[in-house]
JSON list of C-alpha atoms in Angstrom, two decimals:
[
{"chain": "A", "resi": 1, "resn": "UNK", "atom": "CA", "xyz": [-8.23, 14.40, 72.54]},
{"chain": "A", "resi": 2, "resn": "UNK", "atom": "CA", "xyz": [-7.58, 17.08, 70.37]},
{"chain": "A", "resi": 3, "resn": "UNK", "atom": "CA", "xyz": [-4.36, 19.14, 70.18]},
{"chain": "A", "resi": 4, "resn": "UNK", "atom": "CA", "xyz": [-4.86, 22.14, 69.05]},
{"chain": "A", "resi": 5, "resn": "UNK", "atom": "CA", "xyz": [-1.60, 24.50, 67.86]},
{"chain": "A", "resi": 6, "resn": "UNK", "atom": "CA", "xyz": [-1.54, 28.25, 67.73]},
{"chain": "A", "resi": 7, "resn": "UNK", "atom": "CA", "xyz": [1.83, 29.31, 66.05]},
{"chain": "A", "resi": 8, "resn": "UNK", "atom": "CA", "xyz": [2.07, 33.05, 66.88]},
{"chain": "A", "resi": 9, "resn": "UNK", "atom": "CA", "xyz": [4.86, 35.60, 65.34]},
{"chain": "A", "resi": 10, "resn": "UNK", "atom": "CA", "xyz": [6.70, 35.07, 68.75]},
{"chain": "A", "resi": 11, "resn": "UNK", "atom": "CA", "xyz": [5.08, 32.12, 70.88]},
{"chain": "A", "resi": 12, "resn": "UNK", "atom": "CA", "xyz": [2.86, 28.69, 70.35]},
{"chain": "A", "resi": 13, "resn": "UNK", "atom": "CA", "xyz": [0.47, 27.77, 71.91]},
{"chain": "A", "resi": 14, "resn": "UNK", "atom": "CA", "xyz": [-0.63, 24.14, 72.51]},
{"chain": "A", "resi": 15, "resn": "UNK", "atom": "CA", "xyz": [-4.33, 23.30, 74.22]},
{"chain": "A", "resi": 16, "resn": "UNK", "atom": "CA", "xyz": [-5.37, 19.60, 74.44]},
{"chain": "A", "resi": 17, "resn": "UNK", "atom": "CA", "xyz": [-9.06, 19.48, 74.75]},
{"chain": "A", "resi": 18, "resn": "UNK", "atom": "CA", "xyz": [-10.98, 16.30, 76.30]},
{"chain": "A", "resi": 19, "resn": "UNK", "atom": "CA", "xyz": [-14.62, 17.09, 74.40]},
{"chain": "A", "resi": 20, "resn": "UNK", "atom": "CA", "xyz": [-15.42, 20.57, 75.06]},
{"chain": "A", "resi": 21, "resn": "UNK", "atom": "CA", "xyz": [-12.83, 20.94, 78.18]},
{"chain": "A", "resi": 22, "resn": "UNK", "atom": "CA", "xyz": [-9.63, 22.66, 77.81]},
{"chain": "A", "resi": 23, "resn": "UNK", "atom": "CA", "xyz": [-7.46, 20.44, 80.14]},
{"chain": "A", "resi": 24, "resn": "UNK", "atom": "CA", "xyz": [-3.95, 21.52, 79.11]},
{"chain": "A", "resi": 25, "resn": "UNK", "atom": "CA", "xyz": [-1.87, 24.46, 77.96]},
{"chain": "A", "resi": 26, "resn": "UNK", "atom": "CA", "xyz": [1.27, 25.06, 77.07]},
{"chain": "A", "resi": 27, "resn": "UNK", "atom": "CA", "xyz": [3.47, 27.57, 75.66]},
{"chain": "A", "resi": 28, "resn": "UNK", "atom": "CA", "xyz": [7.05, 27.66, 73.21]},
{"chain": "A", "resi": 29, "resn": "UNK", "atom": "CA", "xyz": [8.80, 30.32, 71.37]},
{"chain": "A", "resi": 30, "resn": "UNK", "atom": "CA", "xyz": [7.70, 30.23, 67.68]},
{"chain": "A", "resi": 31, "resn": "UNK", "atom": "CA", "xyz": [11.39, 29.57, 66.39]},
{"chain": "A", "resi": 32, "resn": "UNK", "atom": "CA", "xyz": [11.26, 25.89, 67.65]},
{"chain": "A", "resi": 33, "resn": "UNK", "atom": "CA", "xyz": [12.43, 22.80, 65.08]},
{"chain": "A", "resi": 34, "resn": "UNK", "atom": "CA", "xyz": [10.50, 19.71, 64.81]},
{"chain": "A", "resi": 35, "resn": "UNK", "atom": "CA", "xyz": [13.36, 18.06, 67.33]},
{"chain": "A", "resi": 36, "resn": "UNK", "atom": "CA", "xyz": [12.48, 20.59, 70.01]},
{"chain": "A", "resi": 37, "resn": "UNK", "atom": "CA", "xyz": [8.61, 20.33, 69.48]},
{"chain": "A", "resi": 38, "resn": "UNK", "atom": "CA", "xyz": [8.90, 16.87, 69.58]},
{"chain": "A", "resi": 39, "resn": "UNK", "atom": "CA", "xyz": [11.01, 17.26, 73.14]},
{"chain": "A", "resi": 40, "resn": "UNK", "atom": "CA", "xyz": [8.06, 19.62, 74.12]},
{"chain": "A", "resi": 41, "resn": "UNK", "atom": "CA", "xyz": [5.18, 17.10, 73.54]},
{"chain": "A", "resi": 42, "resn": "UNK", "atom": "CA", "xyz": [6.73, 14.60, 75.70]},
{"chain": "A", "resi": 43, "resn": "UNK", "atom": "CA", "xyz": [7.57, 16.89, 78.50]},
{"chain": "A", "resi": 44, "resn": "UNK", "atom": "CA", "xyz": [4.04, 18.24, 78.82]},
{"chain": "A", "resi": 45, "resn": "UNK", "atom": "CA", "xyz": [1.79, 16.01, 77.35]},
{"chain": "A", "resi": 46, "resn": "UNK", "atom": "CA", "xyz": [3.87, 12.23, 77.72]},
{"chain": "A", "resi": 47, "resn": "UNK", "atom": "CA", "xyz": [2.39, 9.60, 75.44]},
{"chain": "A", "resi": 48, "resn": "UNK", "atom": "CA", "xyz": [-0.75, 11.28, 75.25]},
{"chain": "A", "resi": 49, "resn": "UNK", "atom": "CA", "xyz": [-2.47, 10.28, 72.04]},
{"chain": "A", "resi": 50, "resn": "UNK", "atom": "CA", "xyz": [-4.55, 12.29, 69.96]},
{"chain": "A", "resi": 51, "resn": "UNK", "atom": "CA", "xyz": [-7.56, 11.48, 67.79]},
{"chain": "A", "resi": 52, "resn": "UNK", "atom": "CA", "xyz": [-7.22, 15.05, 66.04]},
{"chain": "A", "resi": 53, "resn": "UNK", "atom": "CA", "xyz": [-4.74, 18.00, 65.82]},
{"chain": "A", "resi": 54, "resn": "UNK", "atom": "CA", "xyz": [-5.78, 21.29, 64.61]},
{"chain": "A", "resi": 55, "resn": "UNK", "atom": "CA", "xyz": [-3.01, 24.16, 63.42]},
{"chain": "A", "resi": 56, "resn": "UNK", "atom": "CA", "xyz": [-3.33, 27.64, 62.94]},
{"chain": "A", "resi": 57, "resn": "UNK", "atom": "CA", "xyz": [-0.27, 29.63, 61.97]},
{"chain": "A", "resi": 58, "resn": "UNK", "atom": "CA", "xyz": [0.86, 33.26, 61.05]},
{"chain": "A", "resi": 59, "resn": "UNK", "atom": "CA", "xyz": [4.27, 31.87, 60.33]},
{"chain": "A", "resi": 60, "resn": "UNK", "atom": "CA", "xyz": [4.56, 31.08, 56.33]},
{"chain": "A", "resi": 61, "resn": "UNK", "atom": "CA", "xyz": [5.15, 27.21, 56.04]},
{"chain": "A", "resi": 62, "resn": "UNK", "atom": "CA", "xyz": [5.65, 26.53, 59.67]},
{"chain": "A", "resi": 63, "resn": "UNK", "atom": "CA", "xyz": [2.47, 24.82, 59.89]},
{"chain": "A", "resi": 64, "resn": "UNK", "atom": "CA", "xyz": [3.08, 22.55, 56.97]},
{"chain": "A", "resi": 65, "resn": "UNK", "atom": "CA", "xyz": [6.15, 21.88, 58.47]},
{"chain": "A", "resi": 66, "resn": "UNK", "atom": "CA", "xyz": [4.81, 21.12, 61.66]},
{"chain": "A", "resi": 67, "resn": "UNK", "atom": "CA", "xyz": [1.62, 19.10, 59.89]},
{"chain": "A", "resi": 68, "resn": "UNK", "atom": "CA", "xyz": [4.42, 16.72, 58.49]},
{"chain": "A", "resi": 69, "resn": "UNK", "atom": "CA", "xyz": [5.91, 15.70, 61.34]},
{"chain": "A", "resi": 70, "resn": "UNK", "atom": "CA", "xyz": [2.91, 15.37, 63.77]},
{"chain": "A", "resi": 71, "resn": "UNK", "atom": "CA", "xyz": [0.97, 13.35, 60.82]},
{"chain": "A", "resi": 72, "resn": "UNK", "atom": "CA", "xyz": [4.13, 10.78, 60.96]},
{"chain": "A", "resi": 73, "resn": "UNK", "atom": "CA", "xyz": [4.20, 10.84, 64.89]},
{"chain": "A", "resi": 74, "resn": "UNK", "atom": "CA", "xyz": [0.52, 10.66, 65.71]},
{"chain": "A", "resi": 75, "resn": "UNK", "atom": "CA", "xyz": [-0.60, 8.39, 62.55]},
{"chain": "A", "resi": 76, "resn": "UNK", "atom": "CA", "xyz": [-3.13, 11.70, 62.48]},
{"chain": "A", "resi": 77, "resn": "UNK", "atom": "CA", "xyz": [-4.05, 13.59, 59.28]},
{"chain": "A", "resi": 78, "resn": "UNK", "atom": "CA", "xyz": [-3.35, 17.05, 61.00]},
{"chain": "A", "resi": 79, "resn": "UNK", "atom": "CA", "xyz": [-5.79, 19.93, 59.99]},
{"chain": "A", "resi": 80, "resn": "UNK", "atom": "CA", "xyz": [-4.64, 23.31, 58.82]},
{"chain": "A", "resi": 81, "resn": "UNK", "atom": "CA", "xyz": [-7.06, 26.28, 59.43]},
{"chain": "A", "resi": 82, "resn": "UNK", "atom": "CA", "xyz": [-7.48, 28.70, 56.48]},
{"chain": "A", "resi": 83, "resn": "UNK", "atom": "CA", "xyz": [-9.49, 30.55, 54.33]},
{"chain": "A", "resi": 84, "resn": "UNK", "atom": "CA", "xyz": [-11.39, 27.35, 52.82]},
{"chain": "A", "resi": 85, "resn": "UNK", "atom": "CA", "xyz": [-11.72, 25.74, 55.91]},
{"chain": "A", "resi": 86, "resn": "UNK", "atom": "CA", "xyz": [-15.56, 24.74, 56.85]},
{"chain": "A", "resi": 87, "resn": "UNK", "atom": "CA", "xyz": [-16.86, 27.88, 58.76]},
{"chain": "A", "resi": 88, "resn": "UNK", "atom": "CA", "xyz": [-20.32, 28.94, 60.35]},
{"chain": "A", "resi": 89, "resn": "UNK", "atom": "CA", "xyz": [-19.92, 32.40, 59.20]},
{"chain": "A", "resi": 90, "resn": "UNK", "atom": "CA", "xyz": [-19.20, 34.49, 56.13]},
{"chain": "A", "resi": 91, "resn": "UNK", "atom": "CA", "xyz": [-15.89, 36.24, 55.54]},
{"chain": "A", "resi": 92, "resn": "UNK", "atom": "CA", "xyz": [-17.26, 39.41, 53.79]},
{"chain": "A", "resi": 93, "resn": "UNK", "atom": "CA", "xyz": [-13.50, 40.88, 52.97]},
{"chain": "A", "resi": 94, "resn": "UNK", "atom": "CA", "xyz": [-12.10, 41.98, 49.55]},
{"chain": "A", "resi": 95, "resn": "UNK", "atom": "CA", "xyz": [-9.74, 39.41, 49.38]},
{"chain": "A", "resi": 96, "resn": "UNK", "atom": "CA", "xyz": [-10.95, 36.25, 52.13]},
{"chain": "A", "resi": 97, "resn": "UNK", "atom": "CA", "xyz": [-8.07, 34.15, 51.44]},
{"chain": "A", "resi": 98, "resn": "UNK", "atom": "CA", "xyz": [-5.74, 36.77, 52.76]},
{"chain": "A", "resi": 99, "resn": "UNK", "atom": "CA", "xyz": [-7.62, 36.53, 56.27]},
{"chain": "A", "resi": 100, "resn": "UNK", "atom": "CA", "xyz": [-4.87, 35.04, 58.55]},
{"chain": "A", "resi": 101, "resn": "UNK", "atom": "CA", "xyz": [-5.56, 31.43, 60.44]},
{"chain": "A", "resi": 102, "resn": "UNK", "atom": "CA", "xyz": [-5.82, 32.99, 63.98]},
{"chain": "A", "resi": 103, "resn": "UNK", "atom": "CA", "xyz": [-8.26, 35.69, 63.36]},
{"chain": "A", "resi": 104, "resn": "UNK", "atom": "CA", "xyz": [-10.42, 33.04, 61.54]},
{"chain": "A", "resi": 105, "resn": "UNK", "atom": "CA", "xyz": [-9.94, 30.95, 64.96]},
{"chain": "A", "resi": 106, "resn": "UNK", "atom": "CA", "xyz": [-11.09, 34.26, 67.03]},
{"chain": "A", "resi": 107, "resn": "UNK", "atom": "CA", "xyz": [-14.01, 34.92, 65.02]},
{"chain": "A", "resi": 108, "resn": "UNK", "atom": "CA", "xyz": [-15.00, 31.22, 65.16]},
{"chain": "A", "resi": 109, "resn": "UNK", "atom": "CA", "xyz": [-14.87, 31.17, 69.01]},
{"chain": "A", "resi": 110, "resn": "UNK", "atom": "CA", "xyz": [-16.62, 34.29, 69.44]},
{"chain": "A", "resi": 111, "resn": "UNK", "atom": "CA", "xyz": [-19.53, 33.61, 66.80]},
{"chain": "A", "resi": 112, "resn": "UNK", "atom": "CA", "xyz": [-20.30, 30.39, 68.64]},
{"chain": "A", "resi": 113, "resn": "UNK", "atom": "CA", "xyz": [-19.69, 31.61, 72.32]},
{"chain": "A", "resi": 114, "resn": "UNK", "atom": "CA", "xyz": [-21.00, 35.18, 72.32]},
{"chain": "A", "resi": 115, "resn": "UNK", "atom": "CA", "xyz": [-23.63, 37.77, 71.49]},
{"chain": "A", "resi": 116, "resn": "UNK", "atom": "CA", "xyz": [-23.09, 39.24, 68.36]},
{"chain": "A", "resi": 117, "resn": "UNK", "atom": "CA", "xyz": [-22.34, 42.05, 66.92]},
{"chain": "A", "resi": 118, "resn": "UNK", "atom": "CA", "xyz": [-19.08, 41.63, 68.60]},
{"chain": "A", "resi": 119, "resn": "UNK", "atom": "CA", "xyz": [-15.33, 42.69, 68.41]},
{"chain": "A", "resi": 120, "resn": "UNK", "atom": "CA", "xyz": [-12.61, 40.77, 68.94]},
{"chain": "A", "resi": 121, "resn": "UNK", "atom": "CA", "xyz": [-9.69, 42.37, 69.89]},
{"chain": "A", "resi": 122, "resn": "UNK", "atom": "CA", "xyz": [-6.54, 40.37, 70.11]},
{"chain": "A", "resi": 123, "resn": "UNK", "atom": "CA", "xyz": [-3.49, 41.93, 72.01]},
{"chain": "A", "resi": 124, "resn": "UNK", "atom": "CA", "xyz": [-0.27, 40.21, 70.98]},
{"chain": "A", "resi": 125, "resn": "UNK", "atom": "CA", "xyz": [2.53, 40.83, 68.69]},
{"chain": "A", "resi": 126, "resn": "UNK", "atom": "CA", "xyz": [0.36, 42.68, 66.31]},
{"chain": "A", "resi": 127, "resn": "UNK", "atom": "CA", "xyz": [-2.97, 43.97, 67.99]},
{"chain": "A", "resi": 128, "resn": "UNK", "atom": "CA", "xyz": [-5.98, 42.86, 65.44]},
{"chain": "A", "resi": 129, "resn": "UNK", "atom": "CA", "xyz": [-9.59, 44.01, 65.57]},
{"chain": "A", "resi": 130, "resn": "UNK", "atom": "CA", "xyz": [-12.18, 41.63, 64.01]},
{"chain": "A", "resi": 131, "resn": "UNK", "atom": "CA", "xyz": [-15.84, 42.88, 63.69]},
{"chain": "A", "resi": 132, "resn": "UNK", "atom": "CA", "xyz": [-18.58, 40.56, 63.57]},
{"chain": "A", "resi": 133, "resn": "UNK", "atom": "CA", "xyz": [-22.04, 42.19, 62.26]},
{"chain": "A", "resi": 134, "resn": "UNK", "atom": "CA", "xyz": [-25.54, 41.24, 63.38]},
{"chain": "A", "resi": 135, "resn": "UNK", "atom": "CA", "xyz": [-25.96, 38.34, 61.32]},
{"chain": "A", "resi": 136, "resn": "UNK", "atom": "CA", "xyz": [-22.55, 36.64, 62.67]},
{"chain": "A", "resi": 137, "resn": "UNK", "atom": "CA", "xyz": [-20.65, 37.49, 59.50]},
{"chain": "A", "resi": 138, "resn": "UNK", "atom": "CA", "xyz": [-16.99, 38.51, 59.41]},
{"chain": "A", "resi": 139, "resn": "UNK", "atom": "CA", "xyz": [-17.02, 41.94, 58.18]},
{"chain": "A", "resi": 140, "resn": "UNK", "atom": "CA", "xyz": [-14.07, 43.25, 58.40]},
{"chain": "A", "resi": 141, "resn": "UNK", "atom": "CA", "xyz": [-11.47, 44.76, 61.07]},
{"chain": "A", "resi": 142, "resn": "UNK", "atom": "CA", "xyz": [-8.18, 46.13, 61.17]},
{"chain": "A", "resi": 143, "resn": "UNK", "atom": "CA", "xyz": [-4.42, 45.38, 62.28]},
{"chain": "A", "resi": 144, "resn": "UNK", "atom": "CA", "xyz": [-2.24, 47.76, 64.39]},
{"chain": "A", "resi": 145, "resn": "UNK", "atom": "CA", "xyz": [1.26, 47.03, 65.88]},
{"chain": "A", "resi": 146, "resn": "UNK", "atom": "CA", "xyz": [1.28, 45.49, 69.38]},
{"chain": "A", "resi": 147, "resn": "UNK", "atom": "CA", "xyz": [3.01, 46.84, 72.58]},
{"chain": "A", "resi": 148, "resn": "UNK", "atom": "CA", "xyz": [6.32, 44.92, 71.73]},
{"chain": "A", "resi": 149, "resn": "UNK", "atom": "CA", "xyz": [6.59, 45.64, 68.45]},
{"chain": "A", "resi": 150, "resn": "UNK", "atom": "CA", "xyz": [6.55, 49.39, 69.44]},
{"chain": "A", "resi": 151, "resn": "UNK", "atom": "CA", "xyz": [8.96, 49.08, 71.92]},
{"chain": "A", "resi": 152, "resn": "UNK", "atom": "CA", "xyz": [11.06, 47.51, 69.60]},
{"chain": "A", "resi": 153, "resn": "UNK", "atom": "CA", "xyz": [10.42, 49.65, 66.65]},
{"chain": "A", "resi": 154, "resn": "UNK", "atom": "CA", "xyz": [11.39, 52.94, 69.08]},
{"chain": "A", "resi": 155, "resn": "UNK", "atom": "CA", "xyz": [14.84, 51.47, 69.75]},
{"chain": "A", "resi": 156, "resn": "UNK", "atom": "CA", "xyz": [15.65, 49.99, 66.40]},
{"chain": "A", "resi": 157, "resn": "UNK", "atom": "CA", "xyz": [14.71, 53.39, 64.55]},
{"chain": "A", "resi": 158, "resn": "UNK", "atom": "CA", "xyz": [15.97, 55.81, 67.09]},
{"chain": "A", "resi": 159, "resn": "UNK", "atom": "CA", "xyz": [19.49, 57.03, 67.86]},
{"chain": "A", "resi": 160, "resn": "UNK", "atom": "CA", "xyz": [19.17, 57.34, 71.62]},
{"chain": "A", "resi": 161, "resn": "UNK", "atom": "CA", "xyz": [16.09, 55.79, 72.76]},
{"chain": "A", "resi": 162, "resn": "UNK", "atom": "CA", "xyz": [16.21, 52.48, 74.81]},
{"chain": "A", "resi": 163, "resn": "UNK", "atom": "CA", "xyz": [14.83, 49.27, 75.07]},
{"chain": "A", "resi": 164, "resn": "UNK", "atom": "CA", "xyz": [12.21, 49.03, 77.46]},
{"chain": "A", "resi": 165, "resn": "UNK", "atom": "CA", "xyz": [10.75, 46.10, 78.77]},
{"chain": "A", "resi": 166, "resn": "UNK", "atom": "CA", "xyz": [6.90, 45.91, 78.93]},
{"chain": "A", "resi": 167, "resn": "UNK", "atom": "CA", "xyz": [5.61, 46.87, 82.54]},
{"chain": "A", "resi": 168, "resn": "UNK", "atom": "CA", "xyz": [2.52, 48.52, 84.15]},
{"chain": "A", "resi": 169, "resn": "UNK", "atom": "CA", "xyz": [2.47, 52.52, 84.29]},
{"chain": "A", "resi": 170, "resn": "UNK", "atom": "CA", "xyz": [-0.44, 54.51, 85.37]},
{"chain": "A", "resi": 171, "resn": "UNK", "atom": "CA", "xyz": [0.37, 58.08, 84.75]},
{"chain": "A", "resi": 172, "resn": "UNK", "atom": "CA", "xyz": [0.68, 59.81, 81.37]},
{"chain": "A", "resi": 173, "resn": "UNK", "atom": "CA", "xyz": [2.73, 62.54, 83.32]},
{"chain": "A", "resi": 174, "resn": "UNK", "atom": "CA", "xyz": [6.22, 60.39, 82.61]},
{"chain": "A", "resi": 175, "resn": "UNK", "atom": "CA", "xyz": [9.14, 61.70, 84.70]},
{"chain": "A", "resi": 176, "resn": "UNK", "atom": "CA", "xyz": [11.78, 59.85, 82.94]},
{"chain": "A", "resi": 177, "resn": "UNK", "atom": "CA", "xyz": [12.20, 58.68, 79.65]},
{"chain": "A", "resi": 178, "resn": "UNK", "atom": "CA", "xyz": [11.77, 54.97, 79.91]},
{"chain": "A", "resi": 179, "resn": "UNK", "atom": "CA", "xyz": [8.28, 55.98, 81.88]},
{"chain": "A", "resi": 180, "resn": "UNK", "atom": "CA", "xyz": [7.49, 58.35, 78.94]},
{"chain": "A", "resi": 181, "resn": "UNK", "atom": "CA", "xyz": [8.23, 55.43, 76.32]},
{"chain": "A", "resi": 182, "resn": "UNK", "atom": "CA", "xyz": [6.05, 53.42, 78.53]},
{"chain": "A", "resi": 183, "resn": "UNK", "atom": "CA", "xyz": [3.32, 55.63, 78.93]},
{"chain": "A", "resi": 184, "resn": "UNK", "atom": "CA", "xyz": [3.08, 56.63, 74.99]},
{"chain": "A", "resi": 185, "resn": "UNK", "atom": "CA", "xyz": [3.09, 52.71, 73.95]},
{"chain": "A", "resi": 186, "resn": "UNK", "atom": "CA", "xyz": [0.72, 51.67, 77.24]},
{"chain": "A", "resi": 187, "resn": "UNK", "atom": "CA", "xyz": [-1.57, 53.89, 77.61]},
{"chain": "A", "resi": 188, "resn": "UNK", "atom": "CA", "xyz": [-1.66, 54.89, 74.22]},
{"chain": "A", "resi": 189, "resn": "UNK", "atom": "CA", "xyz": [-2.28, 51.55, 73.14]},
{"chain": "A", "resi": 190, "resn": "UNK", "atom": "CA", "xyz": [-5.40, 51.56, 75.72]},
{"chain": "A", "resi": 191, "resn": "UNK", "atom": "CA", "xyz": [-7.11, 54.71, 74.20]},
{"chain": "A", "resi": 192, "resn": "UNK", "atom": "CA", "xyz": [-6.56, 53.48, 71.09]},
{"chain": "A", "resi": 193, "resn": "UNK", "atom": "CA", "xyz": [-8.24, 50.42, 71.83]},
{"chain": "A", "resi": 194, "resn": "UNK", "atom": "CA", "xyz": [-11.11, 52.76, 73.25]},
{"chain": "A", "resi": 195, "resn": "UNK", "atom": "CA", "xyz": [-11.05, 54.94, 70.91]},
{"chain": "A", "resi": 196, "resn": "UNK", "atom": "CA", "xyz": [-11.81, 52.64, 67.99]},
{"chain": "A", "resi": 197, "resn": "UNK", "atom": "CA", "xyz": [-14.48, 50.74, 69.64]},
{"chain": "A", "resi": 198, "resn": "UNK", "atom": "CA", "xyz": [-16.40, 54.00, 69.87]},
{"chain": "A", "resi": 199, "resn": "UNK", "atom": "CA", "xyz": [-15.51, 54.33, 66.33]},
{"chain": "A", "resi": 200, "resn": "UNK", "atom": "CA", "xyz": [-17.12, 50.99, 65.40]},
{"chain": "A", "resi": 201, "resn": "UNK", "atom": "CA", "xyz": [-20.19, 51.07, 67.14]},
{"chain": "A", "resi": 202, "resn": "UNK", "atom": "CA", "xyz": [-20.72, 54.81, 65.54]},
{"chain": "A", "resi": 203, "resn": "UNK", "atom": "CA", "xyz": [-20.14, 53.24, 62.10]},
{"chain": "A", "resi": 204, "resn": "UNK", "atom": "CA", "xyz": [-22.61, 50.14, 62.84]},
{"chain": "A", "resi": 205, "resn": "UNK", "atom": "CA", "xyz": [-24.86, 52.00, 64.82]},
{"chain": "A", "resi": 206, "resn": "UNK", "atom": "CA", "xyz": [-24.61, 49.53, 67.59]},
{"chain": "A", "resi": 207, "resn": "UNK", "atom": "CA", "xyz": [-23.67, 48.38, 71.07]},
{"chain": "A", "resi": 208, "resn": "UNK", "atom": "CA", "xyz": [-20.77, 45.77, 70.33]},
{"chain": "A", "resi": 209, "resn": "UNK", "atom": "CA", "xyz": [-19.95, 42.67, 72.87]},
{"chain": "A", "resi": 210, "resn": "UNK", "atom": "CA", "xyz": [-16.04, 43.31, 73.39]},
{"chain": "A", "resi": 211, "resn": "UNK", "atom": "CA", "xyz": [-13.87, 40.19, 73.61]},
{"chain": "A", "resi": 212, "resn": "UNK", "atom": "CA", "xyz": [-10.33, 40.68, 74.49]},
{"chain": "A", "resi": 213, "resn": "UNK", "atom": "CA", "xyz": [-7.94, 37.82, 73.76]},
{"chain": "A", "resi": 214, "resn": "UNK", "atom": "CA", "xyz": [-3.89, 37.27, 73.34]},
{"chain": "A", "resi": 215, "resn": "UNK", "atom": "CA", "xyz": [-0.96, 37.48, 75.41]},
{"chain": "A", "resi": 216, "resn": "UNK", "atom": "CA", "xyz": [-1.10, 40.95, 76.32]},
{"chain": "A", "resi": 217, "resn": "UNK", "atom": "CA", "xyz": [-4.80, 41.06, 77.03]},
{"chain": "A", "resi": 218, "resn": "UNK", "atom": "CA", "xyz": [-5.01, 40.56, 81.06]},
{"chain": "A", "resi": 219, "resn": "UNK", "atom": "CA", "xyz": [-2.04, 43.06, 80.86]},
{"chain": "A", "resi": 220, "resn": "UNK", "atom": "CA", "xyz": [-3.89, 46.10, 78.72]},
{"chain": "A", "resi": 221, "resn": "UNK", "atom": "CA", "xyz": [-7.56, 45.55, 79.95]},
{"chain": "A", "resi": 222, "resn": "UNK", "atom": "CA", "xyz": [-6.69, 47.43, 83.04]},
{"chain": "A", "resi": 223, "resn": "UNK", "atom": "CA", "xyz": [-6.42, 50.40, 81.29]},
{"chain": "A", "resi": 224, "resn": "UNK", "atom": "CA", "xyz": [-9.29, 50.43, 79.46]},
{"chain": "A", "resi": 225, "resn": "UNK", "atom": "CA", "xyz": [-12.36, 52.77, 80.20]},
{"chain": "A", "resi": 226, "resn": "UNK", "atom": "CA", "xyz": [-14.99, 50.80, 78.08]},
{"chain": "A", "resi": 227, "resn": "UNK", "atom": "CA", "xyz": [-17.70, 49.66, 80.34]},
{"chain": "A", "resi": 228, "resn": "UNK", "atom": "CA", "xyz": [-17.98, 46.40, 79.79]},
{"chain": "A", "resi": 229, "resn": "UNK", "atom": "CA", "xyz": [-15.60, 43.55, 78.03]},
{"chain": "A", "resi": 230, "resn": "UNK", "atom": "CA", "xyz": [-15.14, 39.81, 78.27]},
{"chain": "A", "resi": 231, "resn": "UNK", "atom": "CA", "xyz": [-11.40, 38.52, 78.89]},
{"chain": "A", "resi": 232, "resn": "UNK", "atom": "CA", "xyz": [-10.73, 35.16, 77.62]},
{"chain": "A", "resi": 233, "resn": "UNK", "atom": "CA", "xyz": [-7.01, 34.23, 76.96]},
{"chain": "A", "resi": 234, "resn": "UNK", "atom": "CA", "xyz": [-7.73, 30.79, 75.37]},
{"chain": "A", "resi": 235, "resn": "UNK", "atom": "CA", "xyz": [-10.08, 32.35, 72.54]},
{"chain": "A", "resi": 236, "resn": "UNK", "atom": "CA", "xyz": [-8.19, 31.14, 69.50]},
{"chain": "A", "resi": 237, "resn": "UNK", "atom": "CA", "xyz": [-8.00, 27.59, 71.01]},
{"chain": "A", "resi": 238, "resn": "UNK", "atom": "CA", "xyz": [-11.34, 27.58, 71.64]},
{"chain": "A", "resi": 239, "resn": "UNK", "atom": "CA", "xyz": [-12.15, 28.52, 68.02]},
{"chain": "A", "resi": 240, "resn": "UNK", "atom": "CA", "xyz": [-9.79, 25.99, 67.00]},
{"chain": "A", "resi": 241, "resn": "UNK", "atom": "CA", "xyz": [-11.53, 22.86, 68.67]},
{"chain": "A", "resi": 242, "resn": "UNK", "atom": "CA", "xyz": [-14.76, 24.60, 67.20]},
{"chain": "A", "resi": 243, "resn": "UNK", "atom": "CA", "xyz": [-13.48, 24.59, 63.82]},
{"chain": "A", "resi": 244, "resn": "UNK", "atom": "CA", "xyz": [-11.93, 20.70, 64.72]},
{"chain": "A", "resi": 245, "resn": "UNK", "atom": "CA", "xyz": [-15.24, 19.45, 65.74]},
{"chain": "A", "resi": 246, "resn": "UNK", "atom": "CA", "xyz": [-17.12, 21.24, 62.92]},
{"chain": "A", "resi": 247, "resn": "UNK", "atom": "CA", "xyz": [-15.02, 19.47, 60.38]},
{"chain": "A", "resi": 248, "resn": "UNK", "atom": "CA", "xyz": [-16.50, 15.96, 58.81]}
]
């Protein structure tokens, strides 16, 4: 059994793989400490033993602290994903070491599972675009504020605007302040994704396979106007599995 752990800015997702099959997934707030994570494992996985553990984290040092705890608990050498991890694709960036572990895992999954050129869009605390070229290599992308981050920023940086919870909205003709904020953030985010896909296809002069993942991917996809996309909420975990089993 493989335990794959994706530590995000807001929440952490853990998945158990039996071979290539994802058999369980669970989520916990990323503010956890070792004791809380131990309780989380016991509650969700019982006395399950793991032959391999792989960790991806966007929070500084959280992966090393978790590795120390898990290595002792399960008597394994947990693998931490970074830019030096063995990959089946090249990372064509100015500074490959700056690429986040979650984005590495997403590209690893898309490279293995889908046709390229492709765009991987992870809609979470931040929304990231990762572009895989026709050769299957990572060729660049972008990072922008996610839905919740935009809502919190409007509340924090203004005097009178309220903090609005994310919910669905289907019109840009808002009649009150809360709906105006939601329309701007939710519909604006969807239109940005649509427009950026068109821009990437223009720059590459090729149609892209579009893959959506992340905590808000299922929410935002209903507002997109692109003709086709693949929704895979477990893409990051799948990428961790691919990296883990590809590591000797």
